[in-house]
């Protein structure tokens, strides 16, 4: 998927060639700039996650795509058809963009089967309708529950029905608005996998909006990281994690320790508080070296440090260490972490990434293991 | 649309002020600054004060006993305590007078005056306090009380420092309703012959045809009503934020020890007095009446009159309530809040004032409407608009915007979204609101007396005229019918407060389960 932050180039090169196009879209609520020149492209069958902290504009983007909000500038196209330009607004029901809302929003007065069949063409034959309804229910693992009423389902089942309802009319685009946030952690992992599989099995093009980096990284083909109305980076999950475009993305997506360096523009060996490390992927304005916790290996020798805290997750543990000069470093250790207060040695394994600093965002809280 | 609907609700008030302004302030003051008006004011305010205080004692006490103590028999008592709401005040007054007439040793000593009015009004008004307070007590998060107990507060201190402050809005709201109800009551004070504003206004108009006197008295009554509303609003502002946590477990009941039997006895005494006297009286007079033979065609005619006028009133009210309620539910903002409040202001106006104002309006402005059922329907709409607005707003909450958005995103046009999603979800609620207005209008008395077309009789007016000339046996069947009708909206209110044991009030299968975070509306629906 070509990614560009240059709006003019995007509109010149890509009109009509993608399933979904978001080109230079801007949207303000009074003085608040909710979307600031947002550019995104999706190919057919692709699954994009829009990841960002709350208030970053990701839900506004979704509501603009669905047609619930008007855009101020730019252009939205679905399947080669412009659905929104400044002053032109295709109403939601004519966009063929199906939404899976946060709470599911099943129609409480309709049975599960009627909910799923809601968006199917009214005049299609009954047998054809019920075949597609059954197919979609099976896709989300709820075969045979068509006659239930929504309130007879658990929260996870309701979300599955909401997904089936969105998939049933085979829309060119499915939008998922934090569909797992109201669910138990244990349920979430299973449902994520099933939802991703159902979307792939149906060949649907989908955008997931979430503030949960684990959700975005584990489910999507592509991840767009948003902050304050801007898209910072769009890339495959591995790339966003391994090669973040700036310090903010680095610290928002996963645990990160960032060490300022005088000159990281060239690849090679750089001195950091963790010793001399190998730096790759340096760009001109790089100011920080990114070290991921799994790169910090604890042992008897190396840079001396003291264990401050241990967040034990079962399969691994996140260890916070203090160097002698007070610098804090994180390390992901195995199932047998050192005890608090122990003195250990540490060293950095593998090459590190140099990133531009930008304005560092508030460090996200460590995501608990799920 | 919403503006126009609110304007209709405020028409009586506006017209009243207009007419008063025409007369000029000096003339108005001349009529007001008399000994008679001073006496009326004192009587009305004292009655409101005494009854409200008594209602607060009975209402809060019984609410606490049935929700928070181990008083034996509290489950059936919880429902029985709400039932006096089903007895319209003039029916209650009629039954008390007719019972006391029957067994009184001295035929000259009729049951009437200040004490009689205060007793009757208290016994049939305290549910306005009891219901919201019981509902609020049942919803208070028990964990807060547990925290207080764990921090060393005894049961009594926990009650006064943690529990009661949380239900204070319910207590204040219930007290306000009771005070407004007493101030607006016309039937009971008239039958019990206590001179208050409502009775004086009616007498000035109907027997003396003294229109300017009636108008002036009405403006003073409106001022008193506004003063009470204002005072209550000031107490409310102090503590606005309360936990709305959904309660997943019932609060623990306090063991009263041997006192629990005293609790049962007191509650039973209240219920027996409030319900026993009407039951006894009606049974006695129905028996007497059926032996004397009743004019069934008269009852039929009155029932038809009640039915047609109330149906028209209910339809008009709901038509006006739709825009206001939808606006309030969908676009909450300053304008919609203002419109909603204006509709409630009209609700606080005594029926006799609304009736009086519309009589003038009909005679001078809308002559074609005068002496038609339409003007009566307009009065009902003005009086009961808030009931319908509340019903529409809570019905609209059954169809949140996310459902409509989901439907639209599936390619459904706005018109079809309305017919397939919004309408099926909101229609039951709106229908219930219409039924509520219909039943409430059936037992409205003062505005009906003033505005009914000549020759038209309703159940309430028949009861009124029969009581007025002491024909209790003739009045009894109307009283019975009215109580039966009023029992339906009462049951709806009782169910909504959630004090009825689970199962009896569970959601219907196949229907939307209300979101637990939504506070159940506890606005009592039986209007003065």
mmCIF file of C-alpha atoms in Angstrom, chain B residues 210-501:
data_model
loop_
_atom_site.group_PDB
_atom_site.id
_atom_site.type_symbol
_atom_site.label_atom_id
_atom_site.label_comp_id
_atom_site.label_asym_id
_atom_site.label_seq_id
_atom_site.Cartn_x
_atom_site.Cartn_y
_atom_site.Cartn_z
ATOM 1 C CA UNK B 210 -67.149 38.691 39.166
ATOM 2 C CA UNK B 211 -64.579 38.276 36.438
ATOM 3 C CA UNK B 212 -62.039 40.874 37.469
ATOM 4 C CA UNK B 213 -62.050 39.511 41.012
ATOM 5 C CA UNK B 214 -61.468 35.998 39.701
ATOM 6 C CA UNK B 215 -58.659 37.214 37.468
ATOM 7 C CA UNK B 216 -56.928 39.081 40.246
ATOM 8 C CA UNK B 217 -57.146 36.157 42.623
ATOM 9 C CA UNK B 218 -55.770 33.903 39.898
ATOM 10 C CA UNK B 219 -52.706 36.124 39.411
ATOM 11 C CA UNK B 220 -51.995 36.033 43.137
ATOM 12 C CA UNK B 221 -52.257 32.244 43.086
ATOM 13 C CA UNK B 222 -49.857 32.121 40.138
ATOM 14 C CA UNK B 223 -47.430 34.306 42.069
ATOM 15 C CA UNK B 224 -47.596 31.958 45.059
ATOM 16 C CA UNK B 225 -46.977 28.979 42.754
ATOM 17 C CA UNK B 226 -43.979 30.684 41.167
ATOM 18 C CA UNK B 227 -42.609 31.588 44.594
ATOM 19 C CA UNK B 228 -42.707 27.938 45.656
ATOM 20 C CA UNK B 229 -41.102 26.817 42.399
ATOM 21 C CA UNK B 230 -38.368 29.413 42.797
ATOM 22 C CA UNK B 231 -37.695 28.443 46.393
ATOM 23 C CA UNK B 232 -37.362 24.794 45.502
ATOM 24 C CA UNK B 233 -35.060 25.610 42.609
ATOM 25 C CA UNK B 234 -32.730 27.418 45.011
ATOM 26 C CA UNK B 235 -32.435 24.460 47.345
ATOM 27 C CA UNK B 236 -31.768 22.152 44.421
ATOM 28 C CA UNK B 237 -28.774 24.038 43.070
ATOM 29 C CA UNK B 238 -26.724 23.420 46.201
ATOM 30 C CA UNK B 239 -26.038 19.741 45.616
ATOM 31 C CA UNK B 240 -26.389 18.775 42.011
ATOM 32 C CA UNK B 241 -23.960 15.913 41.578
ATOM 33 C CA UNK B 242 -24.853 12.520 42.860
ATOM 34 C CA UNK B 243 -23.592 9.069 42.127
ATOM 35 C CA UNK B 244 -25.577 7.455 39.370
ATOM 36 C CA UNK B 245 -23.887 4.112 39.825
ATOM 37 C CA UNK B 246 -26.019 1.208 38.788
ATOM 38 C CA UNK B 247 -26.943 -0.852 41.782
ATOM 39 C CA UNK B 248 -26.353 -4.532 41.342
ATOM 40 C CA UNK B 249 -27.295 -5.606 44.846
ATOM 41 C CA UNK B 250 -29.937 -4.495 47.301
ATOM 42 C CA UNK B 251 -28.960 -2.406 50.279
ATOM 43 C CA UNK B 252 -28.874 -4.270 53.567
ATOM 44 C CA UNK B 253 -32.002 -3.941 55.706
ATOM 45 C CA UNK B 254 -31.575 -2.569 59.197
ATOM 46 C CA UNK B 255 -32.783 -4.793 62.027
ATOM 47 C CA UNK B 256 -35.234 -2.756 64.085
ATOM 48 C CA UNK B 257 -35.592 -5.377 66.792
ATOM 49 C CA UNK B 258 -38.918 -5.239 68.613
ATOM 50 C CA UNK B 259 -39.624 -1.846 67.024
ATOM 51 C CA UNK B 260 -40.259 -3.507 63.702
ATOM 52 C CA UNK B 261 -43.813 -4.374 64.758
ATOM 53 C CA UNK B 262 -44.410 -0.726 65.576
ATOM 54 C CA UNK B 263 -43.276 0.039 62.034
ATOM 55 C CA UNK B 264 -45.770 -2.393 60.561
ATOM 56 C CA UNK B 265 -48.510 -1.023 62.794
ATOM 57 C CA UNK B 266 -47.878 2.573 61.777
ATOM 58 C CA UNK B 267 -47.745 1.818 58.072
ATOM 59 C CA UNK B 268 -50.867 -0.320 58.320
ATOM 60 C CA UNK B 269 -52.667 2.501 60.130
ATOM 61 C CA UNK B 270 -51.803 4.956 57.330
ATOM 62 C CA UNK B 271 -52.968 2.522 54.656
ATOM 63 C CA UNK B 272 -56.139 1.603 56.529
ATOM 64 C CA UNK B 273 -57.148 5.220 57.103
ATOM 65 C CA UNK B 274 -56.362 6.359 53.591
ATOM 66 C CA UNK B 275 -57.932 3.407 51.771
ATOM 67 C CA UNK B 276 -60.397 2.096 54.337
ATOM 68 C CA UNK B 277 -62.556 5.203 54.581
ATOM 69 C CA UNK B 278 -63.204 5.486 50.817
ATOM 70 C CA UNK B 279 -63.803 1.745 50.566
ATOM 71 C CA UNK B 280 -66.269 1.786 53.439
ATOM 72 C CA UNK B 281 -68.055 4.868 52.176
ATOM 73 C CA UNK B 282 -68.317 3.667 48.597
ATOM 74 C CA UNK B 283 -69.543 0.245 49.657
ATOM 75 C CA UNK B 284 -72.164 1.841 51.887
ATOM 76 C CA UNK B 285 -73.484 4.262 49.283
ATOM 77 C CA UNK B 286 -73.345 1.867 46.353
ATOM 78 C CA UNK B 287 -75.467 -0.524 48.388
ATOM 79 C CA UNK B 288 -77.876 2.283 49.257
ATOM 80 C CA UNK B 289 -77.884 3.512 45.668
ATOM 81 C CA UNK B 290 -78.523 0.159 44.047
ATOM 82 C CA UNK B 291 -81.555 -0.398 46.272
ATOM 83 C CA UNK B 292 -82.863 3.026 45.311
ATOM 84 C CA UNK B 293 -82.269 2.400 41.611
ATOM 85 C CA UNK B 294 -79.746 4.333 39.510
ATOM 86 C CA UNK B 295 -80.127 6.228 36.308
ATOM 87 C CA UNK B 296 -77.782 4.201 34.133
ATOM 88 C CA UNK B 297 -78.294 6.368 31.078
ATOM 89 C CA UNK B 298 -76.945 9.311 33.066
ATOM 90 C CA UNK B 299 -73.830 7.387 33.974
ATOM 91 C CA UNK B 300 -73.449 6.337 30.362
ATOM 92 C CA UNK B 301 -73.783 9.931 29.173
ATOM 93 C CA UNK B 302 -71.198 11.148 31.666
ATOM 94 C CA UNK B 303 -68.825 8.336 30.716
ATOM 95 C CA UNK B 304 -69.170 9.264 27.048
ATOM 96 C CA UNK B 305 -68.502 12.915 27.866
ATOM 97 C CA UNK B 306 -65.374 12.031 29.838
ATOM 98 C CA UNK B 307 -64.210 9.640 27.141
ATOM 99 C CA UNK B 308 -64.599 12.008 24.181
ATOM 100 C CA UNK B 309 -63.131 15.069 25.856
ATOM 101 C CA UNK B 310 -60.189 13.161 27.326
ATOM 102 C CA UNK B 311 -59.446 11.359 24.067
ATOM 103 C CA UNK B 312 -59.357 14.619 22.146
ATOM 104 C CA UNK B 313 -57.226 16.152 24.888
ATOM 105 C CA UNK B 314 -54.788 13.236 24.869
ATOM 106 C CA UNK B 315 -54.360 13.297 21.085
ATOM 107 C CA UNK B 316 -53.790 17.045 21.053
ATOM 108 C CA UNK B 317 -51.341 16.813 23.949
ATOM 109 C CA UNK B 318 -49.259 14.081 22.330
ATOM 110 C CA UNK B 319 -49.223 15.931 19.009
ATOM 111 C CA UNK B 320 -47.824 18.964 20.810
ATOM 112 C CA UNK B 321 -45.444 16.901 22.931
ATOM 113 C CA UNK B 322 -43.774 15.123 19.990
ATOM 114 C CA UNK B 323 -41.625 18.059 18.811
ATOM 115 C CA UNK B 324 -40.748 19.200 22.346
ATOM 116 C CA UNK B 325 -39.886 15.700 23.561
ATOM 117 C CA UNK B 326 -37.838 14.779 20.491
ATOM 118 C CA UNK B 327 -35.953 18.063 20.664
ATOM 119 C CA UNK B 328 -35.200 17.544 24.341
ATOM 120 C CA UNK B 329 -34.025 13.972 23.784
ATOM 121 C CA UNK B 330 -32.031 14.458 20.579
ATOM 122 C CA UNK B 331 -30.605 17.937 20.807
ATOM 123 C CA UNK B 332 -30.091 18.696 24.451
ATOM 124 C CA UNK B 333 -29.124 22.306 24.719
ATOM 125 C CA UNK B 334 -30.134 25.565 26.242
ATOM 126 C CA UNK B 335 -33.144 26.110 23.981
ATOM 127 C CA UNK B 336 -34.570 22.633 24.469
ATOM 128 C CA UNK B 337 -34.041 22.813 28.233
ATOM 129 C CA UNK B 338 -35.833 26.145 28.279
ATOM 130 C CA UNK B 339 -38.760 24.793 26.271
ATOM 131 C CA UNK B 340 -39.011 21.747 28.486
ATOM 132 C CA UNK B 341 -38.998 23.870 31.618
ATOM 133 C CA UNK B 342 -41.660 26.149 30.161
ATOM 134 C CA UNK B 343 -43.884 23.131 29.596
ATOM 135 C CA UNK B 344 -43.391 22.127 33.239
ATOM 136 C CA UNK B 345 -44.237 25.630 34.395
ATOM 137 C CA UNK B 346 -47.623 25.297 32.745
ATOM 138 C CA UNK B 347 -48.035 21.997 34.593
ATOM 139 C CA UNK B 348 -47.644 23.774 37.926
ATOM 140 C CA UNK B 349 -50.531 26.128 37.162
ATOM 141 C CA UNK B 350 -53.691 25.209 39.050
ATOM 142 C CA UNK B 351 -56.400 23.763 36.848
ATOM 143 C CA UNK B 352 -58.809 26.450 37.951
ATOM 144 C CA UNK B 353 -56.410 29.155 36.701
ATOM 145 C CA UNK B 354 -55.980 27.442 33.339
ATOM 146 C CA UNK B 355 -59.734 27.020 33.067
ATOM 147 C CA UNK B 356 -60.412 30.619 33.996
ATOM 148 C CA UNK B 357 -57.856 32.006 31.577
ATOM 149 C CA UNK B 358 -59.173 29.900 28.719
ATOM 150 C CA UNK B 359 -62.744 30.987 29.471
ATOM 151 C CA UNK B 360 -61.644 34.573 28.904
ATOM 152 C CA UNK B 361 -59.574 33.574 25.919
ATOM 153 C CA UNK B 362 -62.592 31.818 24.418
ATOM 154 C CA UNK B 363 -65.006 34.664 25.066
ATOM 155 C CA UNK B 364 -62.786 37.453 23.784
ATOM 156 C CA UNK B 365 -60.332 35.966 21.255
ATOM 157 C CA UNK B 366 -61.413 32.544 20.074
ATOM 158 C CA UNK B 367 -65.162 32.718 20.115
ATOM 159 C CA UNK B 368 -65.641 29.855 17.625
ATOM 160 C CA UNK B 369 -63.796 27.586 20.061
ATOM 161 C CA UNK B 370 -65.781 28.686 23.098
ATOM 162 C CA UNK B 371 -68.327 26.169 24.302
ATOM 163 C CA UNK B 372 -66.703 23.399 22.267
ATOM 164 C CA UNK B 373 -64.774 20.370 23.400
ATOM 165 C CA UNK B 374 -61.742 21.807 21.595
ATOM 166 C CA UNK B 375 -61.172 24.487 24.194
ATOM 167 C CA UNK B 376 -61.415 21.846 26.923
ATOM 168 C CA UNK B 377 -58.901 19.725 25.013
ATOM 169 C CA UNK B 378 -56.620 22.762 24.836
ATOM 170 C CA UNK B 379 -56.856 23.109 28.628
ATOM 171 C CA UNK B 380 -55.919 19.444 29.038
ATOM 172 C CA UNK B 381 -53.006 19.921 26.652
ATOM 173 C CA UNK B 382 -51.778 22.905 28.634
ATOM 174 C CA UNK B 383 -52.125 21.069 31.941
ATOM 175 C CA UNK B 384 -50.716 17.695 30.954
ATOM 176 C CA UNK B 385 -48.131 18.511 28.274
ATOM 177 C CA UNK B 386 -45.201 17.612 30.581
ATOM 178 C CA UNK B 387 -46.563 14.086 31.080
ATOM 179 C CA UNK B 388 -46.540 13.535 27.342
ATOM 180 C CA UNK B 389 -43.181 15.293 26.868
ATOM 181 C CA UNK B 390 -41.578 13.022 29.457
ATOM 182 C CA UNK B 391 -43.083 9.980 27.740
ATOM 183 C CA UNK B 392 -41.848 11.073 24.303
ATOM 184 C CA UNK B 393 -38.370 11.906 25.604
ATOM 185 C CA UNK B 394 -37.943 8.569 27.348
ATOM 186 C CA UNK B 395 -39.372 6.777 24.319
ATOM 187 C CA UNK B 396 -36.842 8.544 22.113
ATOM 188 C CA UNK B 397 -34.131 7.254 24.428
ATOM 189 C CA UNK B 398 -35.222 3.748 23.405
ATOM 190 C CA UNK B 399 -34.018 4.533 19.886
ATOM 191 C CA UNK B 400 -30.578 6.091 20.378
ATOM 192 C CA UNK B 401 -28.911 7.799 17.403
ATOM 193 C CA UNK B 402 -26.370 4.971 17.113
ATOM 194 C CA UNK B 403 -29.179 2.608 16.095
ATOM 195 C CA UNK B 404 -30.334 4.993 13.397
ATOM 196 C CA UNK B 405 -26.769 5.476 12.215
ATOM 197 C CA UNK B 406 -26.248 1.742 12.029
ATOM 198 C CA UNK B 407 -29.425 1.429 9.956
ATOM 199 C CA UNK B 408 -28.365 4.262 7.648
ATOM 200 C CA UNK B 409 -24.911 2.758 7.171
ATOM 201 C CA UNK B 410 -26.674 -0.384 5.908
ATOM 202 C CA UNK B 411 -28.212 1.608 3.089
ATOM 203 C CA UNK B 412 -31.605 2.419 4.581
ATOM 204 C CA UNK B 413 -33.088 5.778 3.662
ATOM 205 C CA UNK B 414 -34.006 8.198 6.461
ATOM 206 C CA UNK B 415 -37.722 7.670 5.885
ATOM 207 C CA UNK B 416 -37.351 3.906 6.146
ATOM 208 C CA UNK B 417 -35.090 4.214 9.167
ATOM 209 C CA UNK B 418 -37.941 6.108 10.803
ATOM 210 C CA UNK B 419 -40.567 3.506 9.969
ATOM 211 C CA UNK B 420 -38.438 0.424 10.595
ATOM 212 C CA UNK B 421 -36.319 1.468 13.563
ATOM 213 C CA UNK B 422 -37.408 4.689 15.237
ATOM 214 C CA UNK B 423 -41.151 4.193 15.114
ATOM 215 C CA UNK B 424 -41.311 0.561 16.324
ATOM 216 C CA UNK B 425 -39.039 1.446 19.227
ATOM 217 C CA UNK B 426 -40.737 4.659 20.300
ATOM 218 C CA UNK B 427 -44.384 3.931 19.560
ATOM 219 C CA UNK B 428 -45.079 1.881 22.720
ATOM 220 C CA UNK B 429 -43.653 4.632 24.923
ATOM 221 C CA UNK B 430 -45.552 7.372 23.137
ATOM 222 C CA UNK B 431 -48.732 5.313 23.306
ATOM 223 C CA UNK B 432 -48.250 4.816 27.029
ATOM 224 C CA UNK B 433 -47.799 8.574 27.399
ATOM 225 C CA UNK B 434 -51.021 9.202 25.502
ATOM 226 C CA UNK B 435 -52.872 6.715 27.710
ATOM 227 C CA UNK B 436 -51.522 8.411 30.791
ATOM 228 C CA UNK B 437 -52.705 11.832 29.624
ATOM 229 C CA UNK B 438 -56.056 10.323 28.698
ATOM 230 C CA UNK B 439 -56.622 8.806 32.129
ATOM 231 C CA UNK B 440 -55.376 11.889 33.951
ATOM 232 C CA UNK B 441 -57.687 14.135 31.929
ATOM 233 C CA UNK B 442 -60.630 11.859 32.782
ATOM 234 C CA UNK B 443 -60.503 12.912 36.412
ATOM 235 C CA UNK B 444 -59.615 16.559 35.971
ATOM 236 C CA UNK B 445 -62.281 18.659 37.732
ATOM 237 C CA UNK B 446 -61.921 22.472 37.869
ATOM 238 C CA UNK B 447 -60.968 23.195 34.246
ATOM 239 C CA UNK B 448 -63.630 20.747 33.107
ATOM 240 C CA UNK B 449 -66.254 22.494 35.213
ATOM 241 C CA UNK B 450 -65.335 25.866 33.762
ATOM 242 C CA UNK B 451 -64.849 24.919 30.127
ATOM 243 C CA UNK B 452 -67.262 22.079 29.332
ATOM 244 C CA UNK B 453 -69.862 22.994 26.726
ATOM 245 C CA UNK B 454 -73.296 23.580 28.205
ATOM 246 C CA UNK B 455 -75.111 20.292 28.668
ATOM 247 C CA UNK B 456 -72.010 18.159 28.539
ATOM 248 C CA UNK B 457 -71.424 16.093 31.667
ATOM 249 C CA UNK B 458 -68.402 14.037 32.647
ATOM 250 C CA UNK B 459 -67.898 11.584 35.481
ATOM 251 C CA UNK B 460 -66.108 14.243 37.513
ATOM 252 C CA UNK B 461 -68.742 16.950 37.009
ATOM 253 C CA UNK B 462 -71.581 14.529 37.858
ATOM 254 C CA UNK B 463 -69.832 13.561 41.078
ATOM 255 C CA UNK B 464 -69.311 17.226 41.815
ATOM 256 C CA UNK B 465 -72.893 18.311 41.384
ATOM 257 C CA UNK B 466 -74.300 15.279 43.235
ATOM 258 C CA UNK B 467 -71.998 15.912 46.204
ATOM 259 C CA UNK B 468 -72.867 19.588 46.180
ATOM 260 C CA UNK B 469 -76.494 18.849 46.974
ATOM 261 C CA UNK B 470 -75.797 16.004 49.375
ATOM 262 C CA UNK B 471 -76.915 13.150 47.113
ATOM 263 C CA UNK B 472 -74.153 10.794 48.166
ATOM 264 C CA UNK B 473 -75.768 7.636 46.866
ATOM 265 C CA UNK B 474 -76.025 9.218 43.435
ATOM 266 C CA UNK B 475 -72.375 10.303 43.553
ATOM 267 C CA UNK B 476 -70.972 6.938 44.624
ATOM 268 C CA UNK B 477 -70.907 5.135 41.237
ATOM 269 C CA UNK B 478 -69.034 8.047 39.656
ATOM 270 C CA UNK B 479 -66.540 8.002 42.511
ATOM 271 C CA UNK B 480 -66.019 4.268 42.061
ATOM 272 C CA UNK B 481 -65.507 4.626 38.300
ATOM 273 C CA UNK B 482 -63.056 7.480 38.783
ATOM 274 C CA UNK B 483 -61.015 5.551 41.339
ATOM 275 C CA UNK B 484 -60.897 2.573 38.991
ATOM 276 C CA UNK B 485 -59.688 4.809 36.145
ATOM 277 C CA UNK B 486 -57.102 6.557 38.308
ATOM 278 C CA UNK B 487 -55.765 3.229 39.530
ATOM 279 C CA UNK B 488 -54.270 2.519 36.083
ATOM 280 C CA UNK B 489 -51.853 5.481 35.875
ATOM 281 C CA UNK B 490 -51.056 4.939 39.551
ATOM 282 C CA UNK B 491 -50.017 1.389 38.797
ATOM 283 C CA UNK B 492 -47.806 2.613 35.963
ATOM 284 C CA UNK B 493 -46.067 5.046 38.297
ATOM 285 C CA UNK B 494 -45.638 2.457 41.035
ATOM 286 C CA UNK B 495 -44.161 -0.008 38.558
ATOM 287 C CA UNK B 496 -41.722 2.552 37.215
ATOM 288 C CA UNK B 497 -40.307 3.392 40.621
ATOM 289 C CA UNK B 498 -39.107 -0.178 40.964
ATOM 290 C CA UNK B 499 -40.517 -0.724 44.439
ATOM 291 C CA UNK B 500 -42.763 -3.519 43.201
ATOM 292 C CA UNK B 501 -41.083 -6.891 43.830
#
